[in-house]
Amino acid sequence: MNKPISIAIDGPSGAGKSTIAKTLAKKLGFIYIDTGAMYRAVGLYVLRRGVEPTDLAGVEPLLADIDISIAYEDGTQKVFLNNEDVSDKIRTPQISKYASDVSAHVPVRLKLVELQRGLANSKSVIMDGRDIGTYVLPDAQLKIFLTASGEERAKRRYLELTQKGAVCSLEEIARDMAQRDENDSKRAFAPLKAADDSIVLDSTTLTQDEVVEKILELYNFKCED
Ligand code: DC
């Protein structure tokens, strides 16, 4: 069997990582791994237990009771929290905030990184997150740091949420997003940051197809024999 290939896609929220990574995974026949969903599942558990997500002393003892796993249904990643499918329940603004807060705790990260590395061990993967190129998979054959202007990212997230029927304002989304990016970039351990050997792609003025095309070109150049 050929050695598995890893592609890391990192970047701030709303840059389009998950849509792009899903499309690429389909085209290349790789497994797509959404690591943010794992932090979200931990955030949901912490919320249900009534613990403050910023409180390490409150969060750490809960970790032993949390089992996160992923499975695929028709190629779509499903996330399970203690065997409960929470894939839809983790997509709320409150869980976005909880996920960002719990993700700053080292014990939370170490638990999830072990799971993420295990998944990439035996299969070719496209993994998206914040620290995949810098920390989780430092030997990934291709590392992309996908970004876009704050305004564009907020607009995209606004459209995504309102299309699903959510009632929200663009200003509110832009503010929450900026706060979360600041949290994720400023944490001490494995913060959101471009790896030195990553390729930075600014998607502000690009369509999704154009971004996918660019990454495929880079993949063919760097990873194909
Ligand atoms: O990608 P997302 O918005 O679903 O991620 C939710 C939060 O999880 C994000 O604010 C930061 C955290 N996260 C992280 O710290 N490291 C990752 N590899 C993925 C997500």
Tab-separated table of C-alpha atoms in Angstrom, residues 2-223:
chain	number	residue	atom	x	y	z
A	2	ASN	CA	1.223	3.514	-0.802
A	3	LYS	CA	2.092	5.732	2.152
A	4	PRO	CA	-0.959	7.805	3.141
A	5	ILE	CA	-0.914	11.463	2.145
A	6	SER	CA	-1.999	14.278	4.432
A	7	ILE	CA	-3.225	17.672	3.331
A	8	ALA	CA	-3.594	20.306	6.049
A	9	ILE	CA	-5.961	23.225	5.590
A	10	ASP	CA	-5.837	25.829	8.337
A	11	GLY	CA	-7.242	29.314	8.605
A	12	PRO	CA	-9.659	31.585	10.451
A	13	SER	CA	-13.388	30.942	10.663
A	14	GLY	CA	-15.441	31.587	7.551
A	15	ALA	CA	-12.502	31.302	5.144
A	16	GLY	CA	-14.257	28.396	3.386
A	17	LYS	CA	-12.003	25.624	4.709
A	18	SER	CA	-14.661	22.972	5.196
A	19	THR	CA	-16.408	23.438	1.835
A	20	ILE	CA	-13.104	23.432	-0.003
A	21	ALA	CA	-11.711	20.490	1.959
A	22	LYS	CA	-14.875	18.430	1.376
A	23	THR	CA	-14.753	19.049	-2.373
A	24	LEU	CA	-11.060	18.209	-2.552
A	25	ALA	CA	-11.539	15.045	-0.517
A	26	LYS	CA	-14.177	13.865	-2.984
A	27	LYS	CA	-12.012	14.655	-6.002
A	28	LEU	CA	-8.935	12.961	-4.567
A	29	GLY	CA	-10.685	10.069	-2.839
A	30	PHE	CA	-9.299	11.114	0.558
A	31	ILE	CA	-11.070	11.153	3.923
A	32	TYR	CA	-12.173	14.610	5.071
A	33	ILE	CA	-11.626	15.326	8.765
A	34	ASP	CA	-13.252	18.392	10.296
A	35	THR	CA	-11.337	18.882	13.559
A	36	GLY	CA	-13.421	21.914	14.565
A	37	ALA	CA	-16.400	19.576	14.953
A	38	MET	CA	-14.490	17.676	17.641
A	39	TYR	CA	-13.852	20.866	19.665
A	40	ARG	CA	-17.508	21.746	19.164
A	41	ALA	CA	-18.601	18.364	20.567
A	42	VAL	CA	-16.450	18.974	23.674
A	43	GLY	CA	-18.005	22.458	23.928
A	44	LEU	CA	-21.495	20.918	23.801
A	45	TYR	CA	-20.683	18.493	26.600
A	46	VAL	CA	-19.282	21.309	28.766
A	47	LEU	CA	-22.408	23.395	28.102
A	48	ARG	CA	-24.692	20.515	29.039
A	49	ARG	CA	-22.803	20.018	32.293
A	50	GLY	CA	-23.214	23.707	33.140
A	51	VAL	CA	-19.476	24.349	33.346
A	52	GLU	CA	-17.870	27.621	32.233
A	53	PRO	CA	-15.834	26.791	29.094
A	54	THR	CA	-12.997	29.098	30.140
A	55	ASP	CA	-12.638	27.344	33.508
A	56	LEU	CA	-9.850	24.774	33.095
A	57	ALA	CA	-10.396	23.389	36.610
A	58	GLY	CA	-14.039	22.745	35.727
A	59	VAL	CA	-13.439	21.413	32.211
A	60	GLU	CA	-10.462	19.095	32.799
A	61	PRO	CA	-12.227	16.542	35.057
A	62	LEU	CA	-15.001	16.195	32.461
A	63	LEU	CA	-12.603	14.958	29.787
A	64	ALA	CA	-12.538	11.411	31.165
A	65	ASP	CA	-16.301	11.200	30.547
A	66	ILE	CA	-16.108	12.408	26.962
A	67	ASP	CA	-15.773	10.022	24.058
A	68	ILE	CA	-15.619	11.648	20.641
A	69	SER	CA	-15.721	9.600	17.471
A	70	ILE	CA	-16.441	10.224	13.833
A	71	ALA	CA	-18.117	8.175	11.147
A	72	TYR	CA	-19.116	8.770	7.538
A	73	GLU	CA	-22.603	8.621	6.043
A	74	ASP	CA	-22.721	9.029	2.265
A	75	GLY	CA	-19.278	10.621	2.482
A	76	THR	CA	-20.410	13.184	5.094
A	77	GLN	CA	-18.609	13.322	8.423
A	78	LYS	CA	-20.810	12.695	11.457
A	79	VAL	CA	-19.558	13.495	14.946
A	80	PHE	CA	-20.558	11.416	17.924
A	81	LEU	CA	-20.397	12.512	21.547
A	82	ASN	CA	-20.638	9.449	23.772
A	83	ASN	CA	-22.349	7.602	20.902
A	84	GLU	CA	-24.912	10.373	20.290
A	85	ASP	CA	-24.884	11.916	16.815
A	86	VAL	CA	-24.408	15.619	17.603
A	87	SER	CA	-23.462	16.725	14.056
A	88	ASP	CA	-26.326	19.234	13.822
A	89	LYS	CA	-26.488	20.279	17.481
A	90	ILE	CA	-22.935	21.660	17.405
A	91	ARG	CA	-23.663	24.223	14.660
A	92	THR	CA	-24.930	27.091	16.801
A	93	PRO	CA	-23.271	30.426	17.656
A	94	GLN	CA	-23.249	29.455	21.347
A	95	ILE	CA	-21.331	26.252	20.596
A	96	SER	CA	-18.926	28.201	18.345
A	97	LYS	CA	-18.031	30.294	21.373
A	98	TYR	CA	-17.809	27.283	23.718
A	99	ALA	CA	-15.612	25.409	21.210
A	100	SER	CA	-13.221	28.325	20.925
A	101	ASP	CA	-13.017	28.659	24.725
A	102	VAL	CA	-12.468	24.962	25.475
A	103	SER	CA	-9.938	24.698	22.644
A	104	ALA	CA	-7.547	26.949	24.571
A	105	HIS	CA	-7.071	24.271	27.280
A	106	VAL	CA	-4.024	22.059	26.736
A	107	PRO	CA	-5.645	18.826	28.095
A	108	VAL	CA	-8.562	19.275	25.670
A	109	ARG	CA	-6.193	19.738	22.745
A	110	LEU	CA	-4.010	16.767	23.679
A	111	LYS	CA	-7.040	14.480	23.841
A	112	LEU	CA	-8.335	15.542	20.430
A	113	VAL	CA	-4.930	15.685	18.740
A	114	GLU	CA	-4.367	12.040	19.636
A	115	LEU	CA	-7.618	11.146	17.894
A	116	GLN	CA	-6.769	13.311	14.866
A	117	ARG	CA	-3.275	11.854	14.429
A	118	GLY	CA	-4.654	8.334	14.770
A	119	LEU	CA	-7.092	8.987	11.930
A	120	ALA	CA	-4.348	10.290	9.634
A	121	ASN	CA	-2.054	7.370	10.365
A	122	SER	CA	-3.540	4.800	8.074
A	123	LYS	CA	-5.499	6.778	5.492
A	124	SER	CA	-4.932	9.686	3.133
A	125	VAL	CA	-6.720	12.660	4.674
A	126	ILE	CA	-7.593	16.279	4.196
A	127	MET	CA	-7.834	17.730	7.654
A	128	ASP	CA	-9.049	21.227	8.389
A	129	GLY	CA	-8.597	23.242	11.557
A	130	ARG	CA	-6.326	25.850	13.096
A	131	ASP	CA	-3.152	23.957	14.037
A	132	ILE	CA	-3.042	21.066	11.584
A	133	GLY	CA	0.035	22.247	9.665
A	134	THR	CA	1.840	23.611	12.720
A	135	TYR	CA	1.097	20.953	15.311
A	136	VAL	CA	-1.199	18.026	14.468
A	137	LEU	CA	0.398	16.922	11.187
A	138	PRO	CA	3.713	18.782	10.896
A	139	ASP	CA	4.822	16.359	8.150
A	140	ALA	CA	1.740	16.892	5.965
A	141	GLN	CA	2.814	16.829	2.307
A	142	LEU	CA	0.732	19.904	1.480
A	143	LYS	CA	-0.191	22.700	3.874
A	144	ILE	CA	-2.606	25.440	2.914
A	145	PHE	CA	-3.433	28.459	5.029
A	146	LEU	CA	-6.760	29.622	3.650
A	147	THR	CA	-7.853	33.109	4.512
A	148	ALA	CA	-10.087	35.965	3.309
A	149	SER	CA	-10.828	39.503	4.493
A	150	GLY	CA	-12.829	39.786	7.735
A	151	GLU	CA	-15.665	41.482	5.880
A	152	GLU	CA	-15.897	38.744	3.259
A	153	ARG	CA	-15.741	35.966	5.839
A	154	ALA	CA	-18.532	37.534	7.895
A	155	LYS	CA	-20.649	37.965	4.763
A	156	ARG	CA	-20.213	34.304	3.808
A	157	ARG	CA	-21.112	33.079	7.296
A	158	TYR	CA	-24.139	35.406	7.366
A	159	LEU	CA	-25.430	33.976	4.082
A	160	GLU	CA	-24.832	30.416	5.253
A	161	LEU	CA	-26.768	30.975	8.508
A	162	THR	CA	-29.653	32.970	7.014
A	163	GLN	CA	-30.078	30.393	4.242
A	164	LYS	CA	-30.619	27.835	7.015
A	165	GLY	CA	-33.305	30.099	8.472
A	166	ALA	CA	-31.318	31.652	11.331
A	167	VAL	CA	-32.181	35.194	12.371
A	168	CYS	CA	-28.989	37.168	12.864
A	169	SER	CA	-27.293	40.401	11.858
A	170	LEU	CA	-24.155	40.792	9.815
A	171	GLU	CA	-22.661	43.089	12.477
A	172	GLU	CA	-23.230	40.515	15.201
A	173	ILE	CA	-21.613	37.790	13.111
A	174	ALA	CA	-18.624	39.965	12.224
A	175	ARG	CA	-18.123	40.821	15.901
A	176	ASP	CA	-18.372	37.193	17.132
A	177	MET	CA	-16.058	36.033	14.373
A	178	ALA	CA	-13.417	38.646	15.167
A	179	GLN	CA	-13.611	37.718	18.859
A	180	ARG	CA	-13.222	34.021	18.103
A	181	ASP	CA	-10.290	34.578	15.734
A	182	GLU	CA	-8.572	36.672	18.374
A	183	ASN	CA	-9.147	33.910	20.976
A	184	ASP	CA	-7.864	31.237	18.596
A	185	SER	CA	-4.791	33.231	17.527
A	186	LYS	CA	-3.756	34.401	20.968
A	187	ARG	CA	-3.953	31.170	22.936
A	188	ALA	CA	-0.573	30.006	24.183
A	189	PHE	CA	-0.673	26.406	22.933
A	190	ALA	CA	-1.014	25.557	19.213
A	191	PRO	CA	-2.668	28.847	18.184
A	192	LEU	CA	-4.194	29.638	14.816
A	193	LYS	CA	-1.198	30.463	12.640
A	194	ALA	CA	0.211	29.703	9.203
A	195	ALA	CA	2.930	27.041	9.279
A	196	ASP	CA	6.268	28.307	7.927
A	197	ASP	CA	6.054	25.787	5.103
A	198	SER	CA	2.405	26.478	4.276
A	199	ILE	CA	1.073	28.182	1.179
A	200	VAL	CA	-1.137	31.130	2.042
A	201	LEU	CA	-4.215	31.420	-0.178
A	202	ASP	CA	-6.387	34.516	0.085
A	203	SER	CA	-9.849	33.600	-1.193
A	204	THR	CA	-11.443	37.067	-0.841
A	205	THR	CA	-11.891	37.514	-4.573
A	206	LEU	CA	-11.891	33.861	-5.632
A	207	THR	CA	-14.816	31.508	-6.220
A	208	GLN	CA	-14.866	28.142	-4.477
A	209	ASP	CA	-14.063	26.432	-7.780
A	210	GLU	CA	-11.045	28.667	-8.272
A	211	VAL	CA	-9.727	27.856	-4.798
A	212	VAL	CA	-10.222	24.116	-5.378
A	213	GLU	CA	-8.448	24.397	-8.747
A	214	LYS	CA	-5.474	26.196	-7.204
A	215	ILE	CA	-5.095	23.638	-4.437
A	216	LEU	CA	-5.336	20.764	-6.931
A	217	GLU	CA	-2.573	22.359	-8.975
A	218	LEU	CA	-0.425	22.627	-5.852
A	219	TYR	CA	-1.231	19.034	-4.952
A	220	ASN	CA	-0.262	17.783	-8.401
A	221	PHE	CA	2.958	19.754	-8.236
A	222	LYS	CA	3.961	18.730	-4.703
A	223	CYS	CA	2.457	15.292	-4.096
